[in-house]
Coordinates of C-alpha atoms and ligand atoms in Angstrom, one line a residue:
M1 CA -60.9 -232.8 -9.8
S2 CA -57.2 -233.3 -10.2
D3 CA -54.4 -231.9 -8.2
R4 CA -52.4 -231.6 -11.4
N5 CA -52.2 -228.2 -13.1
I6 CA -50.9 -228.4 -16.6
Y7 CA -51.3 -225.4 -18.9
L8 CA -51.3 -226.3 -22.6
D9 CA -52.9 -223.2 -24.0
H10 CA -50.0 -220.8 -24.7
S11 CA -51.6 -219.6 -28.0
A12 CA -54.4 -218.1 -25.9
T13 CA -52.0 -216.4 -23.5
T14 CA -48.8 -216.9 -21.5
P15 CA -47.8 -216.3 -17.9
V16 CA -45.8 -213.1 -17.4
R17 CA -42.1 -213.8 -16.7
P18 CA -40.8 -212.8 -13.3
E19 CA -38.0 -210.7 -14.9
V20 CA -40.7 -208.8 -16.8
I21 CA -42.8 -208.2 -13.7
E22 CA -39.6 -207.0 -12.0
A23 CA -38.9 -204.6 -14.8
M24 CA -42.4 -203.2 -14.7
M25 CA -42.8 -202.7 -11.0
P26 CA -41.0 -199.4 -10.5
Y27 CA -43.2 -197.8 -13.1
F28 CA -46.3 -198.2 -11.0
N29 CA -45.4 -196.3 -7.9
Q30 CA -41.9 -195.0 -8.1
R31 CA -41.3 -193.8 -11.6
Y32 CA -44.9 -192.9 -12.2
G33 CA -44.5 -189.6 -13.9
N34 CA -46.5 -188.8 -17.0
P35 CA -44.2 -189.2 -20.0
S36 CA -45.6 -185.9 -21.4
S37 CA -44.5 -183.9 -18.3
I38 CA -41.3 -181.9 -18.5
Y39 CA -39.9 -182.4 -15.0
S40 CA -37.5 -185.2 -14.4
I41 CA -39.8 -187.9 -13.1
G42 CA -41.9 -187.4 -16.3
R43 CA -38.7 -187.5 -18.4
D44 CA -37.8 -190.8 -16.8
S45 CA -41.0 -192.4 -18.1
K46 CA -40.5 -190.9 -21.5
K47 CA -37.0 -192.3 -21.6
A48 CA -38.3 -195.8 -20.6
I49 CA -40.8 -195.7 -23.4
E50 CA -38.2 -194.7 -26.0
E51 CA -35.8 -197.4 -24.9
A52 CA -38.6 -199.9 -25.2
R53 CA -39.4 -198.6 -28.6
Q54 CA -35.8 -199.2 -29.6
T55 CA -35.8 -202.7 -28.3
V56 CA -39.0 -203.6 -30.2
A57 CA -37.7 -202.0 -33.4
G58 CA -34.4 -204.0 -33.1
A59 CA -36.3 -207.2 -32.7
I60 CA -37.9 -207.0 -36.2
G61 CA -35.2 -204.9 -38.0
A62 CA -37.3 -201.7 -37.9
Q63 CA -36.5 -198.1 -37.0
P64 CA -37.8 -196.9 -33.6
R65 CA -39.9 -194.2 -35.3
E66 CA -41.8 -197.0 -37.1
I67 CA -43.0 -198.5 -33.8
F68 CA -46.4 -197.5 -32.3
F69 CA -47.6 -198.9 -29.0
T70 CA -51.3 -199.9 -28.9
G71 CA -53.6 -201.4 -26.3
S72 CA -53.6 -204.9 -27.8
G73 CA -53.0 -207.0 -30.9
T74 CA -56.6 -206.6 -31.8
E75 CA -56.2 -202.8 -31.7
A76 CA -53.0 -203.0 -33.9
D77 CA -55.0 -205.1 -36.5
N78 CA -57.9 -202.6 -36.4
W79 CA -55.6 -199.7 -36.9
A80 CA -53.6 -201.4 -39.7
L81 CA -56.7 -202.1 -41.7
K82 CA -59.0 -199.2 -41.0
G83 CA -56.1 -196.7 -41.1
A84 CA -54.7 -197.9 -44.4
A85 CA -58.1 -198.2 -46.0
L86 CA -59.1 -194.6 -45.0
A87 CA -55.8 -193.1 -46.0
N88 CA -55.6 -194.8 -49.4
Q89 CA -59.2 -194.9 -50.6
Q90 CA -58.5 -192.4 -53.3
K91 CA -56.3 -195.0 -55.0
G92 CA -58.9 -197.8 -54.6
K93 CA -61.1 -199.7 -52.3
H94 CA -60.0 -203.3 -52.7
I95 CA -58.4 -205.4 -49.9
I96 CA -57.0 -208.9 -50.1
T97 CA -56.9 -211.2 -47.0
T98 CA -57.4 -214.9 -46.2
S99 CA -60.3 -216.8 -44.9
I100 CA -58.3 -218.0 -41.8
E101 CA -57.4 -214.7 -40.2
H102 CA -58.0 -213.9 -36.6
H103 CA -61.4 -212.2 -35.9
A104 CA -59.5 -208.9 -35.2
V105 CA -58.8 -208.9 -39.0
L106 CA -61.9 -210.6 -40.3
H107 CA -64.4 -208.5 -38.4
T108 CA -62.5 -205.4 -39.3
C109 CA -62.7 -206.4 -43.0
Q110 CA -66.5 -207.0 -42.6
Y111 CA -66.8 -203.5 -41.1
L112 CA -64.9 -202.0 -44.0
E113 CA -67.2 -203.9 -46.5
R114 CA -70.2 -202.3 -44.9
N115 CA -68.5 -199.0 -45.5
G116 CA -67.8 -199.3 -49.2
F117 CA -64.7 -201.4 -49.4
E118 CA -64.4 -204.7 -51.2
V119 CA -62.6 -207.6 -49.7
T120 CA -61.2 -210.8 -51.3
Y121 CA -60.9 -213.6 -48.8
L122 CA -58.4 -216.1 -50.3
P123 CA -59.2 -219.7 -49.6
V124 CA -56.5 -221.9 -48.1
D125 CA -55.5 -225.5 -48.9
I126 CA -56.0 -228.5 -46.7
D127 CA -52.9 -227.6 -44.7
G128 CA -54.1 -224.0 -44.2
L129 CA -51.6 -222.5 -46.7
I130 CA -52.1 -219.9 -49.3
T131 CA -49.7 -219.5 -52.2
P132 CA -48.0 -216.3 -53.4
E133 CA -49.5 -217.1 -56.9
Q134 CA -53.0 -216.8 -55.3
V135 CA -52.2 -213.4 -53.9
K136 CA -50.7 -212.3 -57.3
A137 CA -53.8 -213.4 -59.1
A138 CA -56.2 -211.6 -56.7
I139 CA -54.5 -208.2 -57.2
R140 CA -56.5 -205.6 -59.1
P141 CA -55.7 -202.0 -60.2
D142 CA -57.7 -200.8 -57.2
T143 CA -56.1 -203.1 -54.6
I144 CA -54.7 -200.9 -51.8
L145 CA -53.9 -203.4 -49.0
I146 CA -52.9 -207.1 -48.5
S147 CA -53.3 -208.4 -45.0
I148 CA -52.1 -212.0 -44.4
M149 CA -51.3 -213.5 -41.0
F150 CA -47.8 -214.8 -40.3
A151 CA -48.9 -217.9 -38.4
N152 CA -52.3 -219.1 -37.6
N153 CA -53.5 -219.2 -34.0
E154 CA -55.5 -222.3 -34.3
I155 CA -53.7 -224.7 -36.6
G156 CA -50.2 -223.1 -36.4
T157 CA -49.6 -223.0 -40.1
I158 CA -46.9 -220.5 -41.1
Q159 CA -47.5 -218.6 -44.4
P160 CA -44.8 -217.8 -47.0
I161 CA -44.6 -214.2 -45.9
A162 CA -41.4 -213.1 -47.6
E163 CA -42.6 -214.3 -51.0
I164 CA -45.9 -212.5 -50.5
G165 CA -44.1 -209.4 -49.4
K166 CA -42.0 -209.5 -52.6
I167 CA -45.2 -209.5 -54.7
A168 CA -46.8 -206.7 -52.8
K169 CA -43.6 -204.6 -53.2
E170 CA -43.4 -205.3 -56.9
K171 CA -47.0 -204.1 -57.3
G172 CA -46.7 -201.2 -54.9
I173 CA -49.4 -202.4 -52.5
I174 CA -49.2 -202.0 -48.8
F175 CA -48.6 -205.4 -47.0
H176 CA -49.7 -206.0 -43.4
T177 CA -49.2 -209.1 -41.4
D178 CA -50.7 -210.2 -38.1
A179 CA -47.6 -211.6 -36.5
V180 CA -49.2 -212.0 -33.0
Q181 CA -48.6 -215.8 -32.9
A182 CA -45.3 -215.6 -34.8
M183 CA -43.4 -213.1 -32.5
G184 CA -40.9 -215.0 -30.4
N185 CA -41.4 -218.2 -32.4
V186 CA -40.1 -217.1 -35.8
S187 CA -37.3 -214.7 -36.9
I188 CA -38.9 -211.7 -38.5
D189 CA -37.1 -209.1 -40.5
V190 CA -39.5 -206.5 -41.9
E191 CA -36.9 -205.1 -44.4
G192 CA -35.9 -208.5 -45.8
M193 CA -39.5 -209.7 -45.9
N194 CA -40.9 -206.4 -47.4
I195 CA -43.5 -206.1 -44.6
D196 CA -45.1 -202.6 -44.5
M197 CA -47.2 -203.1 -41.3
L198 CA -47.0 -205.7 -38.6
S199 CA -49.1 -206.4 -35.5
M200 CA -47.9 -208.0 -32.3
S201 CA -49.1 -208.5 -28.7
A202 CA -47.0 -208.9 -25.6
H203 CA -49.2 -211.4 -23.7
K204 CA -48.5 -214.1 -26.4
F205 CA -44.7 -213.9 -25.6
Y206 CA -44.7 -213.9 -21.7
G207 CA -45.4 -210.2 -21.4
P208 CA -48.3 -208.4 -19.9
K209 CA -51.9 -208.3 -21.4
G210 CA -53.3 -205.1 -22.8
I211 CA -50.2 -203.9 -24.8
G212 CA -49.4 -204.4 -28.4
V213 CA -47.5 -202.8 -31.2
L214 CA -48.2 -201.8 -34.8
Y215 CA -45.1 -201.4 -36.9
V216 CA -45.7 -198.9 -39.8
K217 CA -42.9 -198.6 -42.3
K218 CA -41.8 -195.0 -42.9
G219 CA -43.6 -193.6 -45.9
V220 CA -46.6 -195.9 -45.7
K221 CA -49.8 -193.8 -45.9
Q222 CA -51.7 -194.5 -42.7
S223 CA -54.3 -192.3 -41.0
Y224 CA -54.1 -191.3 -37.3
F225 CA -56.1 -193.8 -35.1
I226 CA -56.9 -192.2 -31.8
H227 CA -57.2 -188.4 -31.6
G228 CA -56.2 -186.4 -28.6
G229 CA -52.8 -185.6 -27.3
A230 CA -49.4 -185.9 -29.0
Q231 CA -48.6 -189.4 -27.7
E232 CA -47.2 -191.8 -30.4
R233 CA -46.6 -188.8 -32.6
G234 CA -50.2 -187.9 -32.4
R235 CA -51.3 -191.0 -34.2
R236 CA -52.4 -193.0 -31.2
A237 CA -53.2 -190.5 -28.5
G238 CA -53.7 -191.2 -24.8
T239 CA -51.3 -191.4 -21.8
E240 CA -49.0 -194.3 -22.4
N241 CA -49.2 -197.5 -20.4
V242 CA -45.6 -197.2 -19.2
P243 CA -45.3 -200.3 -17.1
A244 CA -46.8 -202.4 -19.9
I245 CA -44.6 -200.9 -22.5
V246 CA -41.5 -201.6 -20.4
G247 CA -42.7 -205.1 -19.8
M248 CA -43.4 -205.8 -23.4
A249 CA -39.9 -204.8 -24.4
K250 CA -38.3 -206.9 -21.7
A251 CA -40.4 -209.9 -22.7
L252 CA -39.5 -209.5 -26.3
E253 CA -35.8 -209.1 -25.5
I254 CA -35.8 -212.3 -23.6
A255 CA -37.9 -214.1 -26.2
I256 CA -35.5 -213.1 -29.1
A257 CA -32.4 -214.0 -27.1
N258 CA -33.7 -217.5 -26.3
M259 CA -35.7 -218.2 -29.5
D260 CA -33.5 -221.1 -30.8
N261 CA -33.4 -223.1 -27.6
Y262 CA -37.1 -222.4 -27.0
N263 CA -38.1 -223.5 -30.5
Q264 CA -36.0 -226.7 -30.2
K265 CA -37.7 -227.6 -27.0
L266 CA -41.2 -226.8 -28.2
T267 CA -40.7 -228.6 -31.5
A268 CA -39.7 -231.8 -29.6
L269 CA -42.7 -231.7 -27.4
R270 CA -45.0 -231.0 -30.4
D271 CA -43.6 -233.7 -32.6
R272 CA -43.7 -236.3 -29.8
T273 CA -47.3 -235.4 -29.0
I274 CA -48.4 -235.6 -32.6
R275 CA -46.6 -239.0 -33.0
E276 CA -48.2 -240.5 -29.9
I277 CA -51.7 -239.2 -30.6
E278 CA -51.5 -240.7 -34.1
E279 CA -50.2 -244.0 -32.7
K280 CA -52.5 -244.4 -29.7
I281 CA -55.8 -242.9 -30.8
P282 CA -57.8 -244.1 -33.9
F283 CA -59.9 -241.9 -36.2
V284 CA -57.8 -238.7 -35.7
K285 CA -56.6 -236.0 -38.1
L286 CA -53.8 -233.6 -37.6
N287 CA -54.9 -230.1 -38.6
G288 CA -52.4 -227.6 -40.1
H289 CA -49.2 -228.1 -42.0
R290 CA -47.0 -230.9 -40.6
K291 CA -43.8 -229.0 -41.0
D292 CA -44.6 -225.3 -41.6
R293 CA -46.3 -224.8 -38.3
L294 CA -45.6 -223.0 -35.0
P295 CA -43.2 -225.0 -32.8
G296 CA -45.6 -225.4 -29.9
N297 CA -48.8 -226.0 -31.9
V298 CA -50.7 -229.3 -32.0
N299 CA -54.2 -229.4 -33.4
F300 CA -56.2 -232.6 -33.9
S301 CA -59.7 -233.5 -34.9
F302 CA -61.2 -236.6 -33.2
D303 CA -64.1 -238.2 -35.1
F304 CA -67.3 -238.9 -33.2
I305 CA -66.8 -236.5 -30.3
E306 CA -67.4 -232.9 -29.2
G307 CA -64.4 -230.7 -28.6
E308 CA -66.2 -229.0 -25.7
S309 CA -66.8 -232.3 -23.8
L310 CA -63.2 -233.2 -24.4
L311 CA -62.0 -229.9 -22.9
L312 CA -64.2 -230.3 -19.8
L313 CA -62.9 -233.8 -19.1
L314 CA -59.3 -232.7 -19.7
D315 CA -59.9 -229.8 -17.3
M316 CA -61.2 -232.3 -14.6
K317 CA -57.8 -234.0 -15.0
G318 CA -56.0 -230.7 -14.5
I319 CA -55.2 -230.0 -18.2
A320 CA -56.0 -226.6 -19.7
A321 CA -56.2 -226.8 -23.5
S322 CA -58.5 -225.3 -26.2
S323 CA -60.8 -226.3 -29.0
G324 CA -60.1 -223.9 -31.8
S325 CA -59.4 -220.4 -30.5
A326 CA -60.3 -218.9 -27.1
C327 CA -62.6 -216.4 -29.0
T328 CA -64.4 -219.2 -30.9
S329 CA -64.9 -221.4 -27.9
G330 CA -67.9 -220.2 -25.9
S331 CA -69.9 -220.2 -29.1
L332 CA -71.2 -223.4 -30.6
D333 CA -70.2 -222.4 -34.2
P334 CA -67.4 -224.5 -35.4
S335 CA -64.1 -222.7 -36.0
H336 CA -63.9 -220.8 -39.3
V337 CA -60.3 -221.9 -39.7
L338 CA -61.2 -225.6 -39.5
L339 CA -64.1 -225.2 -41.9
A340 CA -61.7 -223.3 -44.3
I341 CA -59.3 -226.2 -44.4
G342 CA -62.2 -228.4 -45.5
L343 CA -63.2 -230.2 -42.4
P344 CA -66.9 -231.1 -42.3
H345 CA -68.9 -229.5 -39.4
E346 CA -69.0 -232.6 -37.3
T347 CA -65.2 -233.1 -37.5
A348 CA -64.5 -229.4 -36.9
H349 CA -66.6 -229.7 -33.7
G350 CA -64.4 -232.5 -32.3
S351 CA -61.1 -230.6 -32.3
L352 CA -58.4 -230.0 -29.7
R353 CA -55.6 -227.4 -29.8
I354 CA -52.6 -227.9 -27.5
S355 CA -50.1 -225.2 -27.5
F356 CA -46.9 -225.8 -25.5
G357 CA -44.8 -223.1 -23.8
E358 CA -41.8 -222.6 -21.7
E359 CA -42.8 -224.3 -18.5
N360 CA -43.9 -227.5 -20.3
T361 CA -41.8 -230.7 -20.0
D362 CA -41.9 -234.3 -21.3
A363 CA -43.6 -235.2 -18.0
D364 CA -46.5 -233.1 -19.1
V365 CA -46.8 -235.0 -22.4
D366 CA -46.5 -238.3 -20.4
Y367 CA -49.5 -237.2 -18.3
L368 CA -51.5 -236.0 -21.3
M369 CA -51.0 -239.2 -23.1
E370 CA -51.9 -241.1 -19.9
V371 CA -55.3 -239.5 -19.8
L372 CA -56.2 -238.4 -23.4
P373 CA -56.8 -241.8 -25.1
G374 CA -59.1 -242.9 -22.2
I375 CA -61.1 -239.7 -22.4
V376 CA -61.5 -239.9 -26.1
Q377 CA -62.6 -243.6 -25.8
R378 CA -65.1 -242.7 -23.1
L379 CA -66.7 -239.9 -25.1
R380 CA -66.9 -242.1 -28.2
E381 CA -68.6 -244.8 -26.3
M382 CA -71.4 -242.3 -25.5
S383 CA -71.6 -241.2 -29.1
P384 CA -74.5 -242.5 -31.2
L385 CA -72.4 -241.7 -34.3
Y386 CA -69.6 -243.9 -33.1
E387 CA -72.0 -246.7 -32.3
A388 CA -73.4 -246.5 -35.8
H389 CA -70.0 -246.5 -37.3
C390 CA -68.9 -249.6 -35.3
K391 CA -72.1 -251.5 -36.2
Q392 CA -71.5 -250.7 -39.9
Q393 CA -67.9 -252.0 -39.6
E394 CA -69.2 -255.2 -38.0
T395 CA -71.7 -255.9 -40.8
Q396 CA -69.0 -255.2 -43.3
V397 CA -66.8 -257.8 -41.7
T398 CA -69.5 -260.5 -41.3
V399 CA -71.1 -260.2 -44.8
Ligands
PLP1 C1 -54.2 -213.3 -29.8 C2 -54.3 -212.8 -31.2 C3 -54.7 -211.6 -31.6 C4 -55.3 -210.6 -30.6 O1 -54.4 -210.1 -29.7 P1 -54.9 -209.4 -28.3 O2 -53.7 -208.7 -27.8 O3 -55.3 -210.6 -27.5 O4 -56.0 -208.5 -28.6 C5 -54.7 -211.2 -32.9 N1 -54.2 -212.1 -33.8 C6 -53.8 -213.3 -33.5 C7 -53.2 -214.2 -34.6 C8 -53.8 -213.7 -32.2 O5 -53.4 -214.9 -31.9

């Protein structure tokens, strides 16, 4: 085991900022009133929630009344899809999405298919991109919803969201985007981009876990999601998670204020890592678009090895990274995203995702590049496929 501790998995989750913890603390045991209560300690909580709502709205160019707090990004995605499907089914039962969405969207689509809806899963190109023309061509008279992720959590590819939004608007179809990976990394303006619904999650931008937001543009037909009290205007009932809501707003405020610096730093770490892996390790392939990708995302396939073994050996050297997404690892199926960009099963199995964040430095990349080539070589030497490949090369040379 190593005494190093280098976290390179910020797409899975991020540490909570000290300023965020500090902002949250009073709401656990000092300002603990129920926001629905009318006495002053309750009104304090209510006020904190409404201020947070204003901050979140401001970060994406929305109105506060269009912001609904949820229990996670997954919940926001579920609500966006199920809610819009249910409320608009008189108009039609067709939904358009992509084959590389997060499981929060894909599994919800499968659920809707089992309940009478029809879903078109647009294929992506080798870089993980879809084109606005593809979306346009898939639209039918009975299409009620388009759901396309802003940035992919595995390969980092960023979609042409504004152009897709324009098409959806022209055709009068509701447009949802899962912006969980994009928030804090990309400037988002829901008005300018014609986004009708947007999901985000605080723990991906240095806020607490278990709190998300669904933005729903005023006038969009959406059904109520959790029934009970009057919280979130009756649409998502249940006593609010006040500390988490306050923490989310604080984290977002800091993320937006520092976005340019943060992106510059992450892009430099990313591009250096991509360059050095391509220089120092043979038989590799960069997954995702080379330029239109999240600033901190690096995703490579290494021929002849298993991603899981690579992760274990990296972990022994004190490096935390991921193969595919956190939800996919743990199962032996290769990532649906890597298969969708056309990787064969064996190659998809040998993939590594590194996602940089605020605490990372060039020294972390130095260390990564000190250990990674050796680990890859070691694993390849144990691989029968690699041995076969080398034999074949030898015979090609000698004949
Ligand atoms: C993490 C993630 C989610 C799920 O958000 P949770 O808050 O963890 O439930 C959804 N979509 C994308 C793209 C993600 O990266």
